[in-house]
XYZ file of C-alpha atoms in Angstrom:
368
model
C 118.411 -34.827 -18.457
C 119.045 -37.582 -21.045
C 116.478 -38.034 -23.580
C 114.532 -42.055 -22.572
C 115.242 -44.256 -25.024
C 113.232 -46.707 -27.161
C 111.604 -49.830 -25.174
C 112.259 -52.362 -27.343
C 114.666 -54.357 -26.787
C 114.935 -53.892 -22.895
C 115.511 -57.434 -20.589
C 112.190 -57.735 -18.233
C 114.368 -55.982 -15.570
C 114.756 -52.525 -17.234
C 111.200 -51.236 -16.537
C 111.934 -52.047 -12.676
C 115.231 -50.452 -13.222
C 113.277 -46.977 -14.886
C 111.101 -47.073 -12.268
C 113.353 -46.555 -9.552
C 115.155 -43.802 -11.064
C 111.540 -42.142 -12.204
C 110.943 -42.451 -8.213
C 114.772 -41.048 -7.202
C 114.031 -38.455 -9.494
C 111.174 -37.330 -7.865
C 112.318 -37.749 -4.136
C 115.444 -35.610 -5.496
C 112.895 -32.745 -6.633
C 110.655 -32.990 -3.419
C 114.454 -32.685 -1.384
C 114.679 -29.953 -3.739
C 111.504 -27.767 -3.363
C 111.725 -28.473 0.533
C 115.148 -26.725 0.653
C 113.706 -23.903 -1.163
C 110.662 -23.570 1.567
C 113.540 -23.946 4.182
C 112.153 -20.768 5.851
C 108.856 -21.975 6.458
C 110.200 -25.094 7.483
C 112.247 -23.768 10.190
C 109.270 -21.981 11.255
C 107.171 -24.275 11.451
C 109.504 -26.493 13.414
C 110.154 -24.086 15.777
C 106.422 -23.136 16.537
C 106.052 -27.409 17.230
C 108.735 -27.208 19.358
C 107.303 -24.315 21.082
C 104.281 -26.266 21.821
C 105.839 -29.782 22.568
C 107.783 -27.827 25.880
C 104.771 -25.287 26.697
C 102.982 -28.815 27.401
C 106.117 -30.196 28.990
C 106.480 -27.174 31.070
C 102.435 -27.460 32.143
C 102.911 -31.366 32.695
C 105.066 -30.801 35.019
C 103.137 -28.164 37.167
C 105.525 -25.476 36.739
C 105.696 -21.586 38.222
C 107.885 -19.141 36.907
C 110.120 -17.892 34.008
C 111.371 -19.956 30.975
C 113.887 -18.235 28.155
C 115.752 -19.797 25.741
C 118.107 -18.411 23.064
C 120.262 -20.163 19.809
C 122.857 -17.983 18.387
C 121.792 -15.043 20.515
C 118.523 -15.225 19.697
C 115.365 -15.299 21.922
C 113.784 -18.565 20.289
C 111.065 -19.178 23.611
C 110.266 -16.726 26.194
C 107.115 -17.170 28.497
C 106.238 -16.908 32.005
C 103.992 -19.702 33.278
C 101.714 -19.664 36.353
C 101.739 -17.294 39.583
C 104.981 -15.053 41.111
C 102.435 -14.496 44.046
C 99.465 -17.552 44.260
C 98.135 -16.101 47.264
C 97.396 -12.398 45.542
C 96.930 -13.795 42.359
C 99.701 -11.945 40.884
C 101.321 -13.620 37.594
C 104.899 -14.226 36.798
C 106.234 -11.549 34.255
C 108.932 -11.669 32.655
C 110.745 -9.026 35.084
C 109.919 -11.655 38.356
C 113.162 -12.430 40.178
C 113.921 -15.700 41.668
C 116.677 -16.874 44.369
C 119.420 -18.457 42.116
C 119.614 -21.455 44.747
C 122.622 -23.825 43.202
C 123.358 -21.922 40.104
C 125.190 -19.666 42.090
C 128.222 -22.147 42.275
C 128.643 -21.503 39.108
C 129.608 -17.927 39.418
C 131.488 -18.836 42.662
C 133.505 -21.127 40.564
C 134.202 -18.166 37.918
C 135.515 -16.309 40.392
C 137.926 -18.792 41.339
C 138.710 -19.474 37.584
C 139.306 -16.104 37.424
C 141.845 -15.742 40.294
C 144.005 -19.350 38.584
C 144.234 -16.911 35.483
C 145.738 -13.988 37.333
C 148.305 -16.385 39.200
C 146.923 -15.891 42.727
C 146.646 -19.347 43.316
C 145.964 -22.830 41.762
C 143.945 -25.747 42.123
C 146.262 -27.681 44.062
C 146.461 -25.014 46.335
C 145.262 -25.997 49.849
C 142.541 -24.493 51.892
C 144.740 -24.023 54.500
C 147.007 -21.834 52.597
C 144.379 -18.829 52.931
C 141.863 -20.023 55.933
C 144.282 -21.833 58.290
C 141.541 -21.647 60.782
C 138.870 -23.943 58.953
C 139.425 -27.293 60.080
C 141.372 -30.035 58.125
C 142.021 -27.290 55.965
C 145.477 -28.613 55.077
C 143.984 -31.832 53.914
C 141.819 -29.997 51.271
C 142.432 -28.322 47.527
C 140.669 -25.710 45.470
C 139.856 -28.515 43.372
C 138.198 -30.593 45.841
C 136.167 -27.685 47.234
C 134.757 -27.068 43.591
C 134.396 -30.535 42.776
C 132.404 -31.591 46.163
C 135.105 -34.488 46.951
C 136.350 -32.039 49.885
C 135.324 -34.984 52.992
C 133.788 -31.883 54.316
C 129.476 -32.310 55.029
C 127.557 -29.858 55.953
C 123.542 -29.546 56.547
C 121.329 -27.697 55.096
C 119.365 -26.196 58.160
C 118.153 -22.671 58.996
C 120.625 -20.830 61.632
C 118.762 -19.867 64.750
C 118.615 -16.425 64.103
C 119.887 -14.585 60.630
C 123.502 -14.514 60.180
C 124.597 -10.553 59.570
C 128.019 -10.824 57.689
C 130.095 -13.245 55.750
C 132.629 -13.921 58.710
C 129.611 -14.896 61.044
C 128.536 -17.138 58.023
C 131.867 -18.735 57.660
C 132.170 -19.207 61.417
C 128.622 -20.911 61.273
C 129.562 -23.598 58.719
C 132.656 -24.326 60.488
C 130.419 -24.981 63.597
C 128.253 -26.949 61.771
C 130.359 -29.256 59.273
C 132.228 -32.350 59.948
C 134.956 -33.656 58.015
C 134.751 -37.584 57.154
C 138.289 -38.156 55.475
C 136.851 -39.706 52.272
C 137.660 -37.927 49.268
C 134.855 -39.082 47.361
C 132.049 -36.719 45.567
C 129.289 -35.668 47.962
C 127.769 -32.943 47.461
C 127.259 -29.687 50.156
C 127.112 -26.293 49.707
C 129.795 -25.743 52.712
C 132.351 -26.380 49.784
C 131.213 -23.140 47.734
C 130.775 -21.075 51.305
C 134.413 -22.129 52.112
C 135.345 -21.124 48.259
C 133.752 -17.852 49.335
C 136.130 -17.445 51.989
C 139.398 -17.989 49.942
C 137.975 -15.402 46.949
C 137.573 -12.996 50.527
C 141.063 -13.753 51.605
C 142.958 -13.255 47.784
C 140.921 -10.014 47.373
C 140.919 -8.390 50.702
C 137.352 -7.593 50.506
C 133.636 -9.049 50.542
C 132.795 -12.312 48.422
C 129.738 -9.942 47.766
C 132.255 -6.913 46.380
C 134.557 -9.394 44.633
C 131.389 -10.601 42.961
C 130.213 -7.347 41.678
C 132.989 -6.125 40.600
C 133.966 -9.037 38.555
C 130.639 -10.635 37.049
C 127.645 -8.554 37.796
C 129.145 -5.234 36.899
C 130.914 -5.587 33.970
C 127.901 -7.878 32.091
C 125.493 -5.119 33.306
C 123.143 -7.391 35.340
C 120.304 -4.696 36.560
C 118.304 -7.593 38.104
C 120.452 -9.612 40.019
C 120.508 -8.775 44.031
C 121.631 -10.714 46.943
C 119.713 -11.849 49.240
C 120.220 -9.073 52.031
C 120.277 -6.392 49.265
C 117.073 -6.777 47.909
C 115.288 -3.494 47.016
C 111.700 -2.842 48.286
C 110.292 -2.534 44.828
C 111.812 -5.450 43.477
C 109.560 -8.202 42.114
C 110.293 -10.545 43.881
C 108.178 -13.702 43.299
C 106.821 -15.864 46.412
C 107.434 -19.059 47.265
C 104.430 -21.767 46.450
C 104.060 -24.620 47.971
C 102.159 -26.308 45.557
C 101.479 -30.371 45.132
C 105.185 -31.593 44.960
C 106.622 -30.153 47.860
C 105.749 -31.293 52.319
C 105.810 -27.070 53.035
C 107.450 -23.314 52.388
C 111.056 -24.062 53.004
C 111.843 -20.086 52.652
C 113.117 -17.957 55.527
C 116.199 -15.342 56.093
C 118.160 -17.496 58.716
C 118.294 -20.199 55.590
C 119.497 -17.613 53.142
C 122.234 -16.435 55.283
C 123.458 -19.611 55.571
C 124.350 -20.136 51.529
C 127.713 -17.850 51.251
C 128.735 -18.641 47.812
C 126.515 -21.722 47.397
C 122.604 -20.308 46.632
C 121.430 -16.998 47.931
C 121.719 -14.599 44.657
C 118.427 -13.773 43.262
C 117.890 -12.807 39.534
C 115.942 -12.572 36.750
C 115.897 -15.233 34.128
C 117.007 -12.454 31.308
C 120.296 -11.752 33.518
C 120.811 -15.306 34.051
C 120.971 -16.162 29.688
C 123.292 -13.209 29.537
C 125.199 -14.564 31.931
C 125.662 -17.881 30.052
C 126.585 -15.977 26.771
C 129.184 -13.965 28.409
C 130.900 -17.541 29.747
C 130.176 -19.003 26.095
C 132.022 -15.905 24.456
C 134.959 -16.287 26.945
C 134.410 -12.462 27.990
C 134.686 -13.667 31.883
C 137.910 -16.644 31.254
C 139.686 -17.659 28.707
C 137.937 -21.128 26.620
C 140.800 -23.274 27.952
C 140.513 -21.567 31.863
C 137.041 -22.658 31.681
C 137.090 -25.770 30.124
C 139.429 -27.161 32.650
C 137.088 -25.578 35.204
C 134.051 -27.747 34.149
C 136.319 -30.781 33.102
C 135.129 -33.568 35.664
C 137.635 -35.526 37.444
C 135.135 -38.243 39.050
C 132.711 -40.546 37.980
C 129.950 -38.051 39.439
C 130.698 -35.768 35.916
C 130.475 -32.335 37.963
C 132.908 -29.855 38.405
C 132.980 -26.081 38.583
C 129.371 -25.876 39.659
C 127.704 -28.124 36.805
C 127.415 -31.166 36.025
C 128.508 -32.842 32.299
C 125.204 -34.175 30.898
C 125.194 -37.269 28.573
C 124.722 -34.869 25.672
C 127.303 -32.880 25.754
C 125.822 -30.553 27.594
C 126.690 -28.314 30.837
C 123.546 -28.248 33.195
C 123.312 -27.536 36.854
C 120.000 -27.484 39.033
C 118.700 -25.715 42.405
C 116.405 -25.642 44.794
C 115.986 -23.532 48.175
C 115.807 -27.045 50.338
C 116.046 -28.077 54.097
C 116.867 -31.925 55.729
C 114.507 -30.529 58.232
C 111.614 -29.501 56.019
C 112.511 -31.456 52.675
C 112.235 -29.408 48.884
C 110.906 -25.630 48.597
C 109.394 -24.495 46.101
C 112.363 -22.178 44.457
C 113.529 -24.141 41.701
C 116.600 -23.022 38.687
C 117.839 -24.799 36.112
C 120.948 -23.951 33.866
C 121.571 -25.846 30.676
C 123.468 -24.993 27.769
C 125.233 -26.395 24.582
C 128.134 -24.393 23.753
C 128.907 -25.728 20.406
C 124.999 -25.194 19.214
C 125.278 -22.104 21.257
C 121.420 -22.925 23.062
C 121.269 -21.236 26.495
C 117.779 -22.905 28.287
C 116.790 -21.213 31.402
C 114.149 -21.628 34.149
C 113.889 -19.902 37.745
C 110.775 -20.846 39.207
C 109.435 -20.449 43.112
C 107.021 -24.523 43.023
C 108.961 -27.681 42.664
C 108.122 -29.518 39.558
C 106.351 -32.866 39.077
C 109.517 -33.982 36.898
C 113.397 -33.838 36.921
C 114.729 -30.322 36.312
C 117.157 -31.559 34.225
C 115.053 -34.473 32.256
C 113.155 -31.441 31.697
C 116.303 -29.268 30.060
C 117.554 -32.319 28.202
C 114.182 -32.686 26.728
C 113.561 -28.887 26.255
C 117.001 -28.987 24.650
C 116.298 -31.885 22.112
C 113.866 -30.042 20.826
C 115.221 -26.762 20.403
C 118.518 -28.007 19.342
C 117.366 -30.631 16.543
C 114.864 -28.303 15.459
């Protein structure tokens, strides 16, 4: 530091002049000493930013499992509320949840997957493999994962449970109707017709195809579908709660989501799940960025949807026109830059948007 020099002399401005630099000086050191307490800054941040979404997550009257990692490591993990209200059992962290909509996402993979080993594109026509599904010729790959298929299909319980995927495919043919426009609307009869194609291309299951390609190989012990669930599972029950008419739940509605919402899992599985798409150990970076690259205005494609942040996020809920929103609720949201995985799998619908509630969860975790 230079030495001050002598006063006299100095113009009426120069003391104003020292003083600023006196007061630089010292917001310099104070930068200084707060980078050397960075530690217990960062901790200190993170325990407010556990609080701020604990509160968000109680707001919002919320049941179930929240996790959330940065750079592969567990930064929140807490489950909130009941897995069974009516036995007063609480979630834990082991409680497994119906994936509802997130399971697009792993329908699109599999697709992905198939574009990388040649067996077909995304121009390719539904026809091409399921000649039999109606206006299948008029359809692509593309516009099956991207909802702007024309196809619309309900989302109502089957009379009685449907026993195999062909009965299931032969159900939403029954009960779809094609409208001709080619704009984004979305249905889960897209992701059970996807199903179909991955069945055609591999010769077996979309259940088989689906183990053998994503749950396997990540080693996910606690994911299940929904006609493969083990008695001792923990399985947690729906709740009706204050934000949904009734219980939407029941077997004929499950076996009505082929491809499209009736994989259960825990909410560990599901994070590992996200890191092995963020590492590119299930497609290559470029196979699955022009998977999730939205063609439409509606910014979805491959199963989520393109948030205003940068971020991938996709939603669910176990829902029927007839009875309205259940209680099983997922959310899915992740910043693969930061590398911040948030998620949620929950069985009573929340007081606020799922993914208001990951955008805010994320602001705080990834400014933090």
């Amino acid at each position: 530091m230079k030495k001050r020099r002598d006063k006299s002399g100095l113009s009426p401005r120069r003391p104003l002049l020292l003083g600023f630099f006196i007061c630089l000086f010292l917001i310099l050191l104070g930068f200084t000493y707060s980078q050397e307490k960075n530690s217990d800054l960062t901790e200190l941040t993170q325990e407010e930013s556990s609080r701020l979404i604990n509160q968000l997550i109680v707001d919002s009257d919320m049941n179930g499992n929240l996790l959330v990692s940065k750079r592969k490591q567990e930064i929140i993990r807490q489950a909130y509320g009941y897995s069974d209200e009516d036995e007063e059992i609480a979630s834990l962290n082991t409680t497994i949840y119906p994936l509802a909509s997130i399971q697009k996402t792993f329908t699109a993979l599999l697709i992905a997957q198939l574009v990388e080993e040649g067996k077909l594109t995304y121009d390719s026509k539904l026809g091409d493999f399921r000649p039999d599904i109606p206006k299948s010729n008029n359809v692509t790959i593309r516009e099956l994962l991207e909802h702007t298929s024309s196809y619309v299909m309900p989302e109502t319980a089957s009379e009685d449970v449907l026993e195999d995927e062909e009965e299931q495919v032969e159900y939403a043919k029954e009960t779809t109707d094609y409208t001709g426009y080619h704009s984004f609307f979305y249905t889960n009869v897209n992701y059970t017709y996807l199903a179909a194609v991955i069945k055609k291309i591999e010769g077996s299951s979309y259940k088989e195809s689906l183990q053998k390609r994503i749950i396997a190989p990540l080693g996910l012990e606690n994911t299940y579908f929904w006609d493969d669930l083990p008695t001792t599972a923990n399985v947690a029950e729906e709740i009706k709660g204050s934000n949904s008419l009734q219980k939407v739940y029941s077997l004929e509605l499950m076996s009505t989501l082929l491809g499209a919402g009736n994989l259960y899992m825990s909410v560990d599985d599901l994070i590992k799940y996200q890191e092995a798409i963020n590492d590119n150990k299930l497609v290559k970076q470029t196979t699955f960025d022009d998977l999730v690259k939205p063609k439409t205005n509606a910014n979805y494609a491959g199963g989520y949807f393109l948030t205003g942040d940068n971020c991938l996020a996709v939603t669910g809920n176990i829902s029927s026109n007839q009875l309205g929103s259940g209680g099983y609720v997922s959310l899915l949201y992740t910043n693969r830059e930061q590398d911040i995985i948030i998620g949620w799998l929950g069985n009573s619908l929340p007081s606020n948007s799922l993914i208001n509630i990951g955008k805010s969860i994320y602001q705080d975790i990834g400014k933090s």
